[in-house]
Structures are given as C-alpha cells and as structure tokens.
Amino acid sequence: MLVNQKSIAEKEGIYDLLPFILKPQNIARFENGQVLIGDRRQYPFKKVFVACHSIDEVAKAIKDMVTQGSGPWMAAAHALLLVADGNADEKQRLQKAREVLVATRPTNTAMARRLDYILNEAFKNMDAGESASNTILKLLNNMIVDIYDSYTLRAKYANTLIDKNDGILTHCFAEAGFILAMAMAKRDGKNISVYTPETRPFLQGAKLTAPSLHELDIEVRLITDNMPASMMSQGYIQKFITAADLITLDGYVVNKVGTFQSAIAAHYHQIPYYAFAWGVDENSATHDSIIIEQRNPEEVKTVLGEPTTLADIKACYPAFDITPPQLVSGIISVVGVLKADDLVGRGKL
Amino acid sequence: MLVNQKSIAEKEGIYDLLPFILKPQNIARFENGQVLIGDRRQYPFKKVFVACHSIDEVAKAIKDMVTQGSGPWMAAAHALLLVADGNADEKQRLQKAREVLVATRPTNTAMARRLDYILNEAFKNMDAGESASNTILKLLNNMIVDIYDSYTLRAKYANTLIDKNDGILTHCFAEAGFILAMAMAKRDGKNISVYTPETRPFLQGAKLTAPSLHELDIEVRLITDNMPASMMSQGYIQKFITAADLITLDGYVVNKVGTFQSAIAAHYHQIPYYAFAWGVDENSATHDSIIIEQRNPEEVKTVLGEPTTLADIKACYPAFDITPPQLVSGIISVVGVLKADDLVGRGKL
C-alpha cells in the first residue's frame, strides 16, 4: 500500500513560483490517453506540447530531443500508463515498453533504474490485486514530490547566500533549484539582477534560463560566453551560482563546460562560487575517476542548425569541465551549504 | 616626388604566406575603373567581391559591413581613384568624396586621418604638375607596404615565442600579425595546433581565424567561447596569443571581450599570454582613461541573424575588455617582445 508523501514544496507555495518550463505538468503529463511532452526545442518562442499516443511515439520524441534534463525519464515513466490498461499480457507489454524506452538513452542509466523501480513495484502490487496504472501514478507522483521538495530545500539554502542588490552570474540552465532561489530572493525584496551567458553550443542560457527568469519578472541580462570576467571587473557580479552534473566526494564540481573558467575569474575577483548539489556521487570518490563526455564536434560548428565555419575544419566539444574545491565557496545541499572539502560520509545531498 | 619603399614583407616572401582574406588585393583594390571590395559577410562560405562604380556605392558597401578591420579605410582610399580622373573640378570632387566616405564611420577617426593625409599630398603634388591618381596610388602602395612590413616584423618576433608542438589559444581574429606568425612556425617545422574560440556575437573566430589557418594547412580546432580554460586544464594549450585594439602606456591590453577571462585562466594555469601591439596609444597614458564601447545589446540576442531568445529580454554588449599588465607576459612589437610595464617612451611599436 502506497501513501502519498507530504510535500514541502506545496506547503511553501513553490509550485506557484515556478516558471512555465519547470512546472512538472509542463515537462510531461498523461492526459486523455496521451502523453503530452513540453517541446523545449520550440521554447521560448512557442509553448507547445508533443502529443504521443504510443510507446513508439514517446520513444521517438525522446530521441528527437523534444525534452532534456529530467524530461526524458518523466516522459518515459508517463508512457508506461499508455500500456497499463488492465488488458491481457499487461506485464509483458509493460516490459516491452521498458525496453523500447530505455533504448532511447543507452548511456543514461538513471532512466533505466527509475523505470525498473516503478515496474517492480507495479508487478508486486498487481499480484496483490492493485492495478498497474494505480501504482505507476502513485510512484510517479511521489518521485516528483521528492524531486521538487529537494529543489525547495536547496533553493531555501541558496537564498540565504543572496544579499540585497546582488548581481548573480550563472551558467547554462541551473534547473529549478537555481530559478526557485532567485524567485525567493525577489519575493524577499532583495532586488537582484541575474547575468546569464547564452551557453553555446545549445544556447540553454538564452533559451531556458533567461526566459524562465524573465517570466518571473526577475531582472535578467543575457551575455555571451566570453563576457563573465568583463562583467565581474565592471562590478556587476557579487555571486556566481551554477548547478552541478556531478560532485565528487573530494569536492570537485563537474558541470557544463564554461563553469570552470567563470569559477577561475570569480576567484580572481574574490567573488564566491556556489554549486547546487544534485546528489554527490558516492561512486566518484575522487576527481581522477571522472571521464568527461566528448560530444560530437559538429555541434560546435553549427548554431541554431546553421554552419558557422567550413565543413572540413575540426572542432572540440568537451561537454563538461571540472572545477576544483579551491575555487568552490560552498555546495548547496538539502542539509545546508557545505564546504567542498567536507562531503565524505554526508550521504544523499 | 614619392619613392616606392623597400618592402621587408616582400623580401621575406610574406605575401605568398598570407591566406586569401589577408592578401591586400583581396581586401580592396582598384581594377578596370571599379573598386573591388572583398565581401567578408560571405566569407568563408564564398570568396566574392562587391564591385563599386561610384563613391556612393563604396560608401554603401562600407555602411553595409562588406568589410571590417583595415578594410574600410583601404576601400575608401581606393575609392578616391574613382574621381581622380584629371577632369574639371577634380579637387572639389575629391573633397566631396572624402566627406561622403568619412561619414560612413563617424567614430573611426583613423579613416579620416588617412584620407586627409592622402588628399593633402595629392593636392600639393597636383600644384607641382603630378596627377592626383598617381599620388594616391603611390601613397596607398607605401601605406600598405608599411602595414605589411610591420605585420612581418611582429610575426617574426612572435614566432620566436613558439616552441615545437605548442598548442596555441587565440581569440577573435588577430589579423595578419598572428596568422603570419603561425605560418612561420609551421614553415619552421614546429608542428603547432591552434585553438580558436568562435568569438560571439559575430563569430570572427569561426568565420575568419579558423578558415585562414585551415587554408594555410595549419592544424586548427574550433571551440566555443566557454572552452578555453577546459582546453588549458587538459594540457592542450602552451601559449595564449591575441591582437590588441589598444595598449595603454601603463601596459593594459584592450581587446575583444573574452580576452581578459582567457588571460586570467592562462595565468591560473601558468600559461604565458602575449598581445600584438598595434601601436601603443600615446594618448592613453593609463588604463583609467579607457572608455569601453558599449555596442547595441540586440547584437548579443541574435546569431547569424536569428534570435536566440525573447525580444523583450535585456542584454549587455561591452565590445572590449581590459587585461592588466600582471596577466601579460609580453607585448609583441616591431622592436621585439617587451614587458608590459616597460612601454613608456618607446614611441611607435
């Protein structure tokens, strides 16, 4: 028997503070027998959804990069509801759906782990007489509550770092933790300004971060990726805050390429740098174990689908970079703001 | 009486080393009664010229940004040949042409100074019986020889800084001085690799630097503006070398925005940073006097003419940044590589 969790985010009124793109129902939802996936390829110019009527359509949407971040696993989990119909061979069809969905992201083990957890529970409860769709819906709801509660806790700690009139530099799209922290700072009358580098090659800063903040009526200015140090030297920046794709137990922050050079520039200007923990990786004891994903260099040679240079010129695309703990003033976690060299044994952050 | 100068660049075979876009005749030339201006808007995808038959057409081409860098004054000077026809009212028509051409670049006093110098000499020589077109052609030739000799001297000093197997980071388009230095290093068997950030918003790195080096068969890799520090930390970069729009007498380097943050990152990684002097500004005694040009923020919000974000989001566009002498290992000048804090009284560099 599953019990709906109590939501910290709901108690704090957080769901109302979120911009369109970060509201969970706009990432993916099940409605009238379809999975609706928010189309981030068209955002911010259009706020539209891709409607999927089958597992194959959801798989195609994920492969076509309709969504990103936490979007793919949420779309995939909702897709299970398309076949959880109580009809014959339900278990086999759910298992088949899982295979098709997981194949869309062969390197993303998080999606596989989440779908396996959901299906294991659903199959167990089916044997006890509960419908698969009921279990899937409840688990999905609990997982979403968990995630947004975690965003809420981190955002509250991040907000304690923000002073009145702060100029805040970020990088890429630091997800709901960062956006909520900015929303809380504004709510508290702190009169902040956010500077967001466009984040080439995919322009998440221009297409996701700036529009999200603008929607919340937070003062935001777009800059190119070569301007952070210039903005610091002109006195516009008092804090540098980003997400983190991974934080090792020895305090190294792995995040979208560009984070490291802004952290160096922040250190040079004596500006503190804080990273949002999204679970310290207990499997990454030290930074030596990190393997940086080298993405297709062709992506560096185009912008919005147009080539920027000649076809036979080479390019490099290290997707992430690594910022050492000496450049990190604090890790924003669900238990508070921790020193980067004080993470061992903290468990899930 | 004007004497053609002896060309150091010619003696060194430099004109053969230059890529298409930097050969003087491909920037602007007078041919069959027309001014041909190399169209940098279409480069590197097309190597084409805009043919102008009148002063107004040249003025329009300059306003339409057909060329940049040293292109506008060279196109304007060649345009004078369109009216230097020995017919009635030649002086008045030349003076009128000067007004129309100078009006294309109200803030660029260099073009006005050069045209005034050429016309003064031409008028003086006309009174002594020499044709205006003859004087203009000779002066233009001498000025171009001067400029390319200066590039050659600087490139030779820069080449002394390059070691075998060096990885060299640059920024924006560091003009013929840099490209020639790389060509000389390659000619000398140094096996270099150049890493060129694309340089948003106008992508000069992607559209000018990378194709120029590639044409010379120099190993070059395009990166985005958020990658320099990542490349350094991976051990790919041994030198950081850029042009300079201005160097103050107290050793501050003013260059395309992004130079400063790469200089900070280079210093952090103990990688030397060198800047090409293009004449130290005797009027800029200290960096306090520098006024950074704030360009139209709309340019930051588009790429290749396409919007990257919503129309009502604000942006910033400081065109240049300022690197202090503590981060500058040397200034590459026509008299050698100087320490940044040893520029006073050096005269023209």
XYZ file of C-alpha atoms in Angstrom:
698
model
C 0.000 0.000 0.000
C 1.418 3.342 -1.096
C 0.863 6.568 0.792
C 1.093 9.983 -0.854
C 4.006 11.898 0.626
C 3.617 15.256 2.302
C 5.057 17.940 0.026
C 7.395 20.574 1.421
C 7.264 22.348 -1.952
C 3.467 22.523 -1.788
C 3.492 23.795 1.789
C 5.922 26.554 0.713
C 3.796 27.528 -2.316
C 6.685 26.620 -4.610
C 4.620 25.245 -7.480
C 3.158 28.727 -7.993
C 6.631 30.308 -8.049
C 7.883 28.079 -10.889
C 8.086 29.370 -14.450
C 6.156 27.549 -17.202
C 9.006 25.335 -18.310
C 9.759 23.975 -14.815
C 6.218 23.167 -13.688
C 6.126 19.345 -13.608
C 2.936 19.123 -15.687
C 4.659 21.100 -18.460
C 7.610 18.705 -18.608
C 5.465 15.601 -19.223
C 1.965 14.512 -18.238
C -0.674 11.871 -19.009
C -3.959 13.319 -20.224
C -6.903 11.838 -22.175
C -4.976 8.702 -23.092
C -1.980 10.634 -24.421
C 1.444 11.547 -23.083
C 1.983 15.298 -23.520
C 5.654 16.323 -23.589
C 6.634 20.017 -23.352
C 8.569 20.822 -26.548
C 11.786 22.511 -25.401
C 13.040 22.725 -28.988
C 10.447 25.434 -29.622
C 10.673 27.124 -26.238
C 10.887 30.098 -25.543
C 9.419 31.114 -28.890
C 6.464 28.743 -28.554
C 4.978 26.980 -25.530
C 3.707 23.797 -27.187
C 3.453 20.089 -26.438
C 4.141 16.977 -28.469
C 1.178 14.572 -28.023
C 2.154 10.870 -28.060
C -0.366 8.041 -28.436
C 2.023 5.079 -28.289
C 5.284 3.937 -26.726
C 6.970 4.312 -30.112
C 5.851 7.930 -30.363
C 7.216 8.697 -26.895
C 10.493 6.963 -27.773
C 10.741 8.996 -30.968
C 10.069 12.246 -29.096
C 12.849 11.438 -26.617
C 15.239 10.575 -29.451
C 14.259 13.787 -31.285
C 15.316 15.801 -28.201
C 11.831 17.216 -27.596
C 12.790 17.362 -23.902
C 16.000 17.261 -21.862
C 17.231 17.336 -18.249
C 14.712 15.403 -16.155
C 12.306 15.388 -19.108
C 13.267 12.061 -20.735
C 12.709 9.843 -17.691
C 9.497 11.688 -16.799
C 8.164 11.229 -20.336
C 9.205 7.565 -20.302
C 7.558 6.915 -16.911
C 4.320 8.532 -18.067
C 4.492 6.440 -21.245
C 4.051 3.287 -19.148
C 0.493 4.470 -18.477
C -0.251 4.060 -22.209
C 0.012 0.268 -21.856
C -1.084 -0.111 -18.184
C -4.658 -0.815 -19.303
C -5.504 -3.925 -17.291
C -5.916 -5.924 -20.505
C -4.277 -9.224 -21.474
C -0.478 -9.527 -21.401
C -0.192 -6.258 -19.468
C 3.037 -7.304 -17.743
C 4.656 -8.402 -20.996
C 3.614 -5.226 -22.763
C 4.925 -3.085 -19.891
C 8.214 -4.963 -20.008
C 8.397 -4.485 -23.792
C 7.663 -0.755 -23.351
C 10.507 -0.504 -20.844
C 12.943 -1.981 -23.405
C 11.898 0.415 -26.152
C 12.080 3.455 -23.861
C 15.425 2.595 -22.263
C 16.938 2.083 -25.727
C 16.418 5.808 -26.462
C 19.138 6.736 -23.985
C 21.670 3.899 -23.835
C 24.119 5.873 -21.663
C 21.526 7.314 -19.287
C 21.232 4.612 -16.614
C 19.051 6.840 -14.420
C 16.064 6.320 -16.703
C 16.513 2.545 -16.652
C 16.831 2.498 -12.856
C 13.677 4.575 -12.404
C 11.578 2.509 -14.842
C 12.782 -0.732 -13.250
C 11.839 0.527 -9.792
C 8.372 1.546 -11.000
C 7.742 -1.746 -12.831
C 8.997 -3.917 -9.951
C 6.599 -2.196 -7.558
C 3.752 -2.291 -10.091
C 4.197 -6.043 -10.699
C 4.347 -6.731 -6.943
C 1.148 -4.740 -6.335
C -0.597 -6.385 -9.309
C -0.056 -9.725 -7.627
C -1.727 -8.170 -4.527
C -4.691 -7.005 -6.638
C -3.813 -3.336 -7.264
C -3.909 -2.054 -10.840
C -0.578 -1.279 -12.540
C -1.765 2.178 -13.563
C -2.607 2.995 -9.953
C 0.871 2.042 -8.730
C 2.613 3.864 -11.585
C 0.634 7.062 -10.948
C 1.304 6.984 -7.209
C 5.015 6.267 -7.616
C 5.384 8.947 -10.261
C 3.636 11.423 -8.011
C 5.867 10.508 -5.069
C 9.014 10.795 -7.175
C 8.004 14.208 -8.456
C 7.153 15.370 -4.923
C 10.569 14.123 -3.785
C 12.379 15.996 -6.537
C 10.572 19.290 -6.031
C 10.934 19.061 -2.260
C 14.646 18.643 -2.799
C 14.695 21.688 -5.144
C 12.797 23.636 -2.498
C 15.197 22.790 0.323
C 18.257 23.672 -1.788
C 16.659 26.882 -3.040
C 15.947 27.975 0.540
C 19.613 27.467 1.483
C 20.759 29.225 -1.695
C 18.505 32.179 -0.872
C 20.367 32.630 2.431
C 23.534 33.327 0.377
C 21.939 36.178 -1.611
C 22.262 39.739 -0.373
C 20.220 42.781 -1.286
C 21.157 44.269 -4.715
C 23.332 41.253 -5.621
C 24.309 40.723 -9.239
C 24.367 36.972 -9.813
C 26.206 35.205 -12.606
C 25.026 31.722 -13.569
C 25.856 29.309 -16.412
C 23.743 27.098 -18.669
C 20.366 26.197 -17.124
C 20.704 25.502 -13.408
C 17.226 23.970 -13.209
C 14.529 24.571 -10.586
C 16.926 24.855 -7.624
C 18.511 27.997 -9.034
C 15.361 29.506 -10.548
C 13.471 28.988 -7.266
C 16.302 30.562 -5.258
C 16.124 33.643 -7.491
C 12.329 33.704 -7.146
C 12.620 33.514 -3.333
C 15.228 36.309 -3.312
C 12.924 38.507 -5.372
C 9.928 37.594 -3.167
C 12.033 38.699 -0.176
C 12.641 42.111 -1.774
C 16.357 41.592 -2.468
C 16.346 43.472 -5.811
C 18.689 41.044 -7.582
C 19.976 41.085 -11.187
C 20.949 37.853 -12.918
C 23.549 37.691 -15.717
C 23.155 34.616 -17.876
C 25.718 33.547 -20.505
C 23.995 32.174 -23.601
C 25.871 28.847 -23.239
C 26.982 27.679 -26.638
C 26.590 25.425 -28.480
C 22.952 24.754 -27.460
C 22.156 28.195 -26.002
C 20.438 26.934 -22.849
C 21.229 30.250 -21.142
C 19.479 32.219 -23.880
C 16.653 29.762 -24.476
C 15.897 28.426 -20.979
C 17.483 30.458 -18.147
C 16.821 33.996 -19.365
C 13.180 33.349 -20.400
C 12.451 31.482 -17.130
C 13.713 34.380 -15.019
C 12.079 36.957 -17.271
C 8.734 35.164 -16.914
C 9.064 35.537 -13.128
C 9.779 39.261 -13.601
C 13.318 38.828 -12.238
C 15.840 41.313 -13.693
C 17.944 39.294 -16.139
C 20.544 40.199 -18.752
C 21.827 37.925 -21.470
C 25.575 37.964 -22.200
C 27.782 35.875 -24.484
C 30.086 33.219 -23.030
C 33.124 35.486 -23.380
C 31.749 38.217 -21.080
C 31.603 36.869 -17.483
C 35.035 38.223 -16.432
C 34.292 41.563 -18.073
C 31.046 41.809 -16.074
C 32.934 40.927 -12.876
C 35.606 43.564 -13.459
C 32.883 46.177 -14.005
C 31.443 45.338 -10.577
C 28.185 43.833 -11.777
C 28.670 40.398 -10.173
C 28.632 39.563 -6.448
C 27.888 35.806 -6.600
C 28.471 33.020 -9.119
C 25.974 30.157 -8.806
C 25.515 27.089 -11.022
C 24.071 23.610 -10.994
C 26.373 20.573 -10.965
C 26.060 17.454 -13.071
C 28.261 15.620 -10.594
C 30.167 16.456 -7.425
C 32.887 14.055 -6.363
C 33.427 13.154 -2.735
C 36.689 15.131 -2.797
C 34.758 18.270 -3.734
C 35.287 18.662 -7.489
C 32.320 20.148 -9.353
C 31.578 18.726 -12.799
C 29.247 20.990 -14.762
C 28.565 22.350 -18.279
C 31.773 23.483 -19.966
C 32.444 27.123 -19.130
C 31.724 26.781 -15.411
C 35.430 26.273 -14.669
C 36.654 29.431 -16.394
C 33.996 31.558 -14.730
C 34.986 29.995 -11.376
C 38.626 30.969 -12.040
C 37.541 34.509 -12.970
C 35.310 34.701 -9.874
C 38.210 33.624 -7.662
C 40.433 36.270 -9.319
C 37.827 38.903 -8.463
C 37.196 37.477 -4.946
C 33.613 36.615 -5.847
C 32.258 33.448 -4.165
C 31.179 30.490 -6.308
C 28.428 28.123 -5.155
C 27.228 24.924 -6.849
C 23.924 23.156 -6.317
C 24.487 19.546 -5.327
C 22.260 17.160 -7.200
C 23.313 14.173 -5.196
C 27.021 13.770 -4.543
C 28.136 10.690 -6.426
C 29.189 8.078 -3.873
C 30.771 6.150 -6.743
C 33.047 9.092 -7.606
C 35.368 9.132 -4.638
C 37.933 11.356 -6.385
C 38.074 13.573 -9.437
C 40.599 11.229 -11.089
C 37.745 8.856 -11.882
C 35.805 11.440 -13.913
C 35.517 10.788 -17.624
C 34.450 13.934 -19.491
C 31.906 13.223 -22.228
C 33.299 14.308 -25.593
C 30.282 15.170 -27.685
C 30.113 15.375 -31.466
C 32.405 18.258 -32.543
C 29.983 19.016 -35.379
C 27.663 20.529 -32.754
C 30.276 23.251 -32.086
C 30.354 24.116 -35.795
C 26.667 24.975 -36.052
C 24.325 27.346 -34.262
C 20.540 27.045 -34.480
C 21.239 24.495 -37.214
C 23.318 26.850 -39.393
C 27.049 26.266 -40.034
C 29.421 28.846 -38.558
C 32.530 27.702 -40.410
C 33.752 25.476 -43.230
C 32.733 21.813 -43.211
C 36.279 20.415 -43.125
C 37.509 22.460 -40.143
C 37.958 20.416 -36.963
C 36.371 21.245 -33.618
C 36.365 20.044 -29.990
C 33.379 19.596 -27.731
C 34.143 18.590 -24.151
C 30.598 18.773 -22.742
C 31.641 19.385 -19.145
C 34.558 20.774 -17.192
C 35.852 20.208 -13.672
C 36.194 22.934 -11.042
C 38.493 22.047 -8.121
C 37.362 22.597 -4.495
C 39.803 25.503 -4.004
C 37.567 27.549 -6.337
C 34.290 26.459 -4.715
C 33.000 28.511 -1.770
C 30.140 26.180 -0.990
C 27.984 23.257 -2.087
C 24.257 23.972 -1.748
C 22.677 20.741 -0.483
C 19.439 19.592 1.140
C 21.189 19.738 4.524
C 22.648 23.234 4.082
C 25.625 24.915 2.424
C 28.652 22.662 2.868
C 32.342 23.259 2.318
C 33.512 21.426 -0.800
C 36.126 19.539 1.203
C 33.620 18.316 3.779
C 31.442 15.987 1.717
C 32.641 12.492 2.665
C 30.083 10.488 4.594
C 27.277 13.019 4.091
C 25.121 10.555 2.174
C 22.490 11.856 -0.237
C 22.764 15.664 -0.582
C 58.437 63.287 -55.537
C 57.452 59.981 -53.945
C 59.718 56.953 -53.836
C 58.395 53.434 -53.522
C 59.520 51.964 -50.214
C 61.549 48.794 -49.992
C 59.341 46.039 -48.619
C 60.570 43.817 -45.796
C 57.455 41.687 -46.273
C 58.256 41.159 -49.946
C 61.881 40.288 -49.193
C 60.671 37.690 -46.685
C 58.169 36.208 -49.133
C 55.327 37.112 -46.775
C 52.738 37.938 -49.412
C 52.808 34.295 -50.529
C 52.321 33.078 -46.957
C 49.123 35.077 -46.433
C 45.705 33.410 -46.676
C 43.174 34.710 -49.205
C 41.384 37.055 -46.850
C 44.550 38.858 -45.705
C 46.189 39.448 -49.080
C 45.912 43.240 -49.583
C 44.408 42.916 -53.079
C 41.578 40.803 -51.599
C 40.708 43.434 -49.013
C 40.178 46.215 -51.582
C 41.641 47.062 -54.974
C 41.081 49.341 -57.979
C 40.591 47.456 -61.259
C 39.066 48.439 -64.613
C 37.550 51.609 -63.254
C 35.895 49.850 -60.303
C 36.699 49.423 -56.605
C 36.524 45.718 -55.712
C 35.917 45.044 -52.025
C 36.327 41.531 -50.606
C 32.949 40.565 -49.130
C 33.674 39.342 -45.595
C 29.965 38.863 -44.922
C 30.042 35.856 -47.244
C 33.478 34.581 -46.279
C 34.429 31.748 -45.642
C 31.482 30.230 -47.498
C 32.087 32.318 -50.597
C 35.136 34.255 -51.762
C 33.437 37.088 -53.645
C 33.884 40.819 -54.202
C 31.466 43.723 -54.225
C 32.200 45.863 -57.320
C 31.635 49.596 -56.799
C 31.438 52.118 -59.644
C 30.886 55.298 -57.620
C 31.756 56.919 -54.302
C 28.189 56.340 -53.157
C 28.457 52.627 -53.904
C 31.693 52.372 -51.897
C 30.113 54.317 -49.029
C 27.121 51.980 -49.087
C 29.387 48.908 -49.063
C 31.258 50.236 -46.031
C 27.983 51.012 -44.241
C 26.662 47.556 -45.141
C 29.706 45.993 -43.371
C 31.018 44.312 -46.523
C 34.479 44.658 -44.957
C 35.908 45.312 -41.472
C 39.247 45.792 -39.693
C 41.576 47.666 -42.045
C 39.099 47.118 -44.899
C 37.005 50.306 -44.592
C 39.887 52.781 -44.874
C 41.506 50.757 -47.687
C 38.220 50.681 -49.628
C 37.732 54.410 -49.019
C 41.272 55.276 -50.148
C 40.842 53.233 -53.333
C 37.504 54.965 -53.914
C 39.335 58.267 -54.346
C 40.716 56.831 -57.604
C 37.139 56.752 -58.970
C 37.097 60.589 -59.099
C 40.847 61.268 -59.620
C 40.295 61.464 -63.378
C 42.119 64.718 -64.225
C 38.854 66.303 -65.367
C 37.340 69.618 -64.305
C 36.692 70.288 -60.600
C 38.854 67.284 -59.619
C 39.892 68.806 -56.275
C 36.312 69.701 -55.362
C 35.071 66.261 -56.344
C 37.843 64.578 -54.322
C 36.992 66.735 -51.311
C 33.308 65.864 -51.706
C 34.206 62.148 -51.951
C 36.202 62.444 -48.723
C 33.128 63.858 -46.926
C 30.832 61.089 -48.148
C 33.345 58.354 -47.243
C 34.250 59.696 -43.792
C 30.546 59.983 -42.939
C 30.269 56.154 -43.161
C 32.316 55.764 -39.989
C 31.757 58.826 -37.798
C 33.634 57.352 -34.804
C 36.553 55.955 -36.806
C 38.962 58.899 -36.950
C 41.712 56.735 -38.476
C 39.934 56.689 -41.851
C 39.535 60.494 -41.830
C 43.196 61.000 -40.889
C 44.404 58.693 -43.677
C 42.184 60.232 -46.351
C 43.220 63.745 -45.286
C 46.891 62.800 -45.493
C 46.425 61.324 -48.983
C 44.424 64.313 -50.279
C 46.833 66.893 -48.827
C 49.742 65.223 -50.600
C 47.750 64.785 -53.804
C 46.700 68.450 -53.878
C 50.289 69.572 -53.175
C 51.615 67.366 -55.998
C 48.856 68.474 -58.378
C 50.106 72.034 -57.944
C 53.559 70.699 -58.904
C 52.124 69.046 -62.019
C 51.721 65.405 -60.860
C 48.353 63.726 -61.393
C 46.190 63.082 -58.326
C 45.727 59.436 -59.282
C 49.479 58.946 -59.410
C 49.985 60.342 -55.906
C 47.056 58.401 -54.470
C 48.317 55.125 -55.954
C 51.870 55.663 -54.691
C 50.761 56.694 -51.190
C 48.357 53.782 -50.964
C 51.096 51.412 -52.024
C 53.503 52.869 -49.453
C 50.911 52.678 -46.675
C 50.167 49.049 -47.492
C 53.877 48.219 -47.619
C 54.300 49.922 -44.232
C 51.475 47.942 -42.691
C 52.586 44.552 -44.020
C 56.205 45.238 -43.080
C 55.002 45.961 -39.582
C 52.981 42.700 -39.570
C 56.091 40.865 -40.773
C 58.369 42.241 -38.056
C 55.868 41.462 -35.319
C 55.193 37.979 -36.718
C 58.931 37.226 -36.706
C 59.196 38.176 -33.023
C 56.041 36.197 -32.225
C 57.491 33.149 -33.964
C 60.462 33.242 -31.557
C 57.980 32.631 -28.713
C 56.567 29.459 -30.261
C 58.055 26.096 -29.341
C 57.810 22.795 -31.150
C 54.430 21.051 -30.628
C 52.879 24.119 -28.969
C 49.132 24.332 -28.645
C 48.204 27.981 -29.101
C 44.967 29.593 -27.946
C 43.895 32.822 -29.645
C 40.746 34.971 -29.556
C 38.671 36.704 -32.236
C 40.694 37.437 -35.417
C 44.209 38.592 -34.576
C 44.861 39.802 -38.139
C 47.946 39.208 -40.286
C 50.469 39.501 -37.422
C 49.099 36.399 -35.747
C 48.294 34.427 -38.893
C 51.787 35.101 -40.281
C 53.427 34.055 -37.010
C 51.553 30.742 -37.199
C 52.547 30.352 -40.869
C 56.210 30.977 -39.983
C 56.067 28.481 -37.108
C 54.633 25.860 -39.443
C 57.220 26.710 -42.139
C 59.891 26.161 -39.457
C 58.535 22.675 -38.717
C 57.197 23.466 -35.265
C 54.082 21.252 -35.593
C 51.721 23.654 -33.861
C 47.979 23.353 -33.170
C 45.805 26.444 -32.846
C 42.606 26.544 -30.780
C 40.269 29.297 -31.846
C 37.159 30.309 -29.877
C 34.293 31.179 -32.207
C 34.004 34.676 -30.650
C 30.368 35.542 -30.259
C 28.421 37.556 -31.216
C 29.975 37.987 -34.691
C 31.866 34.674 -34.851
C 35.142 36.100 -36.171
C 36.981 33.086 -34.746
C 34.786 30.665 -36.681
C 34.462 32.758 -39.834
C 37.893 34.389 -40.175
C 40.581 32.846 -37.925
C 39.823 29.145 -38.360
C 39.378 29.313 -42.184
C 42.532 31.450 -42.591
C 44.666 28.952 -40.685
C 42.967 25.993 -42.353
C 43.720 27.466 -45.793
C 47.418 27.552 -44.800
C 47.173 23.903 -43.757
C 47.861 24.807 -40.122
C 46.241 22.442 -37.615
C 43.297 24.362 -36.160
C 40.375 23.441 -33.917
C 37.279 25.499 -33.359
C 35.927 25.749 -29.803
C 33.123 27.769 -28.221
C 33.912 30.773 -26.030
C 33.264 28.787 -22.857
C 36.000 26.201 -23.531
C 39.428 27.926 -23.249
C 40.014 27.034 -19.571
C 38.852 23.475 -20.177
C 41.385 23.144 -23.019
C 44.106 24.539 -20.766
C 43.325 22.128 -17.930
C 43.501 19.232 -20.383
C 47.037 20.293 -21.337
C 46.264 21.346 -24.909
C 47.428 24.977 -24.551
C 51.020 26.201 -24.090
C 50.645 29.834 -25.259
C 47.804 32.360 -25.415
C 48.275 35.000 -28.134
C 45.880 37.734 -29.302
C 45.826 41.054 -31.097
C 45.179 44.272 -29.159
C 42.878 47.097 -30.170
C 44.767 49.388 -27.820
C 47.622 49.100 -25.353
C 47.968 51.856 -22.772
C 51.360 53.191 -21.764
C 50.924 51.556 -18.354
C 50.612 48.163 -20.037
C 46.883 47.405 -20.087
C 45.702 45.442 -23.122
C 42.325 46.396 -24.577
C 40.993 43.709 -26.909
C 37.803 41.912 -27.981
C 35.696 40.909 -24.992
C 36.768 37.454 -23.781
C 40.496 38.141 -23.931
C 40.548 39.077 -20.243
C 38.940 35.876 -18.966
C 41.230 33.709 -21.056
C 44.198 35.717 -19.713
C 43.004 35.028 -16.159
C 42.621 31.323 -16.966
C 46.063 31.267 -18.643
C 47.638 32.859 -15.553
C 45.888 30.269 -13.351
C 47.414 27.504 -15.479
C 50.832 29.239 -15.682
C 50.476 29.658 -19.445
C 52.067 32.858 -20.856
C 49.861 35.442 -22.588
C 51.249 37.651 -25.370
C 49.483 40.507 -27.183
C 50.399 42.005 -30.543
C 50.936 45.736 -30.223
C 49.264 47.681 -32.968
C 50.749 50.971 -31.964
C 50.741 51.778 -28.262
C 48.417 54.729 -27.817
C 50.487 57.694 -26.662
C 47.219 59.438 -25.790
C 46.260 56.650 -23.375
C 48.769 57.151 -20.602
C 46.843 54.997 -18.134
C 44.025 52.484 -18.241
C 41.761 54.859 -16.300
C 41.230 56.846 -19.485
C 39.815 53.871 -21.422
C 36.169 54.084 -22.347
C 34.826 50.679 -23.361
C 32.494 50.820 -26.359
C 29.047 49.514 -25.403
C 27.587 48.137 -28.621
C 23.923 47.509 -29.343
C 22.769 44.731 -26.931
C 20.473 43.436 -29.667
C 23.581 42.005 -31.366
C 24.045 39.641 -28.392
C 20.484 38.372 -28.789
C 20.930 37.142 -32.351
C 23.312 34.786 -34.112
C 23.710 34.714 -37.898
C 20.661 36.969 -37.946
C 18.412 34.603 -35.978
C 17.073 35.465 -32.487
C 18.385 33.296 -29.618
C 15.924 34.494 -27.000
C 12.732 36.503 -26.488
C 12.594 40.040 -27.907
C 11.920 41.763 -24.572
C 14.837 40.201 -22.656
C 17.699 42.624 -21.931
C 21.331 42.031 -22.864
C 24.767 43.624 -22.428
C 27.462 44.046 -25.057
C 30.739 45.514 -23.852
C 32.740 45.150 -27.107
C 36.148 45.041 -25.427
C 37.693 44.160 -22.101
C 40.869 45.244 -20.325
C 43.647 42.866 -19.269
C 46.025 44.276 -16.645
C 49.839 44.039 -17.125
C 50.179 41.459 -14.314
C 48.469 38.945 -16.649
C 50.511 39.888 -19.734
C 53.804 38.073 -20.296
C 54.854 40.213 -23.248
C 53.864 42.774 -25.871
C 54.899 41.733 -29.387
C 56.107 44.911 -31.098
C 58.145 45.907 -34.156
C 61.181 46.287 -31.871
C 60.820 42.944 -30.102
C 58.834 41.378 -27.268
C 58.551 43.946 -24.472
C 57.430 43.656 -20.887
C 54.007 45.239 -20.448
C 55.340 47.551 -17.739
C 58.189 48.816 -19.936
C 56.318 50.700 -22.678
C 56.722 54.371 -21.725
C 58.887 56.321 -24.166
C 59.075 53.505 -26.712
C 57.347 55.537 -29.408
C 55.527 53.702 -32.204
C 55.519 49.943 -31.579
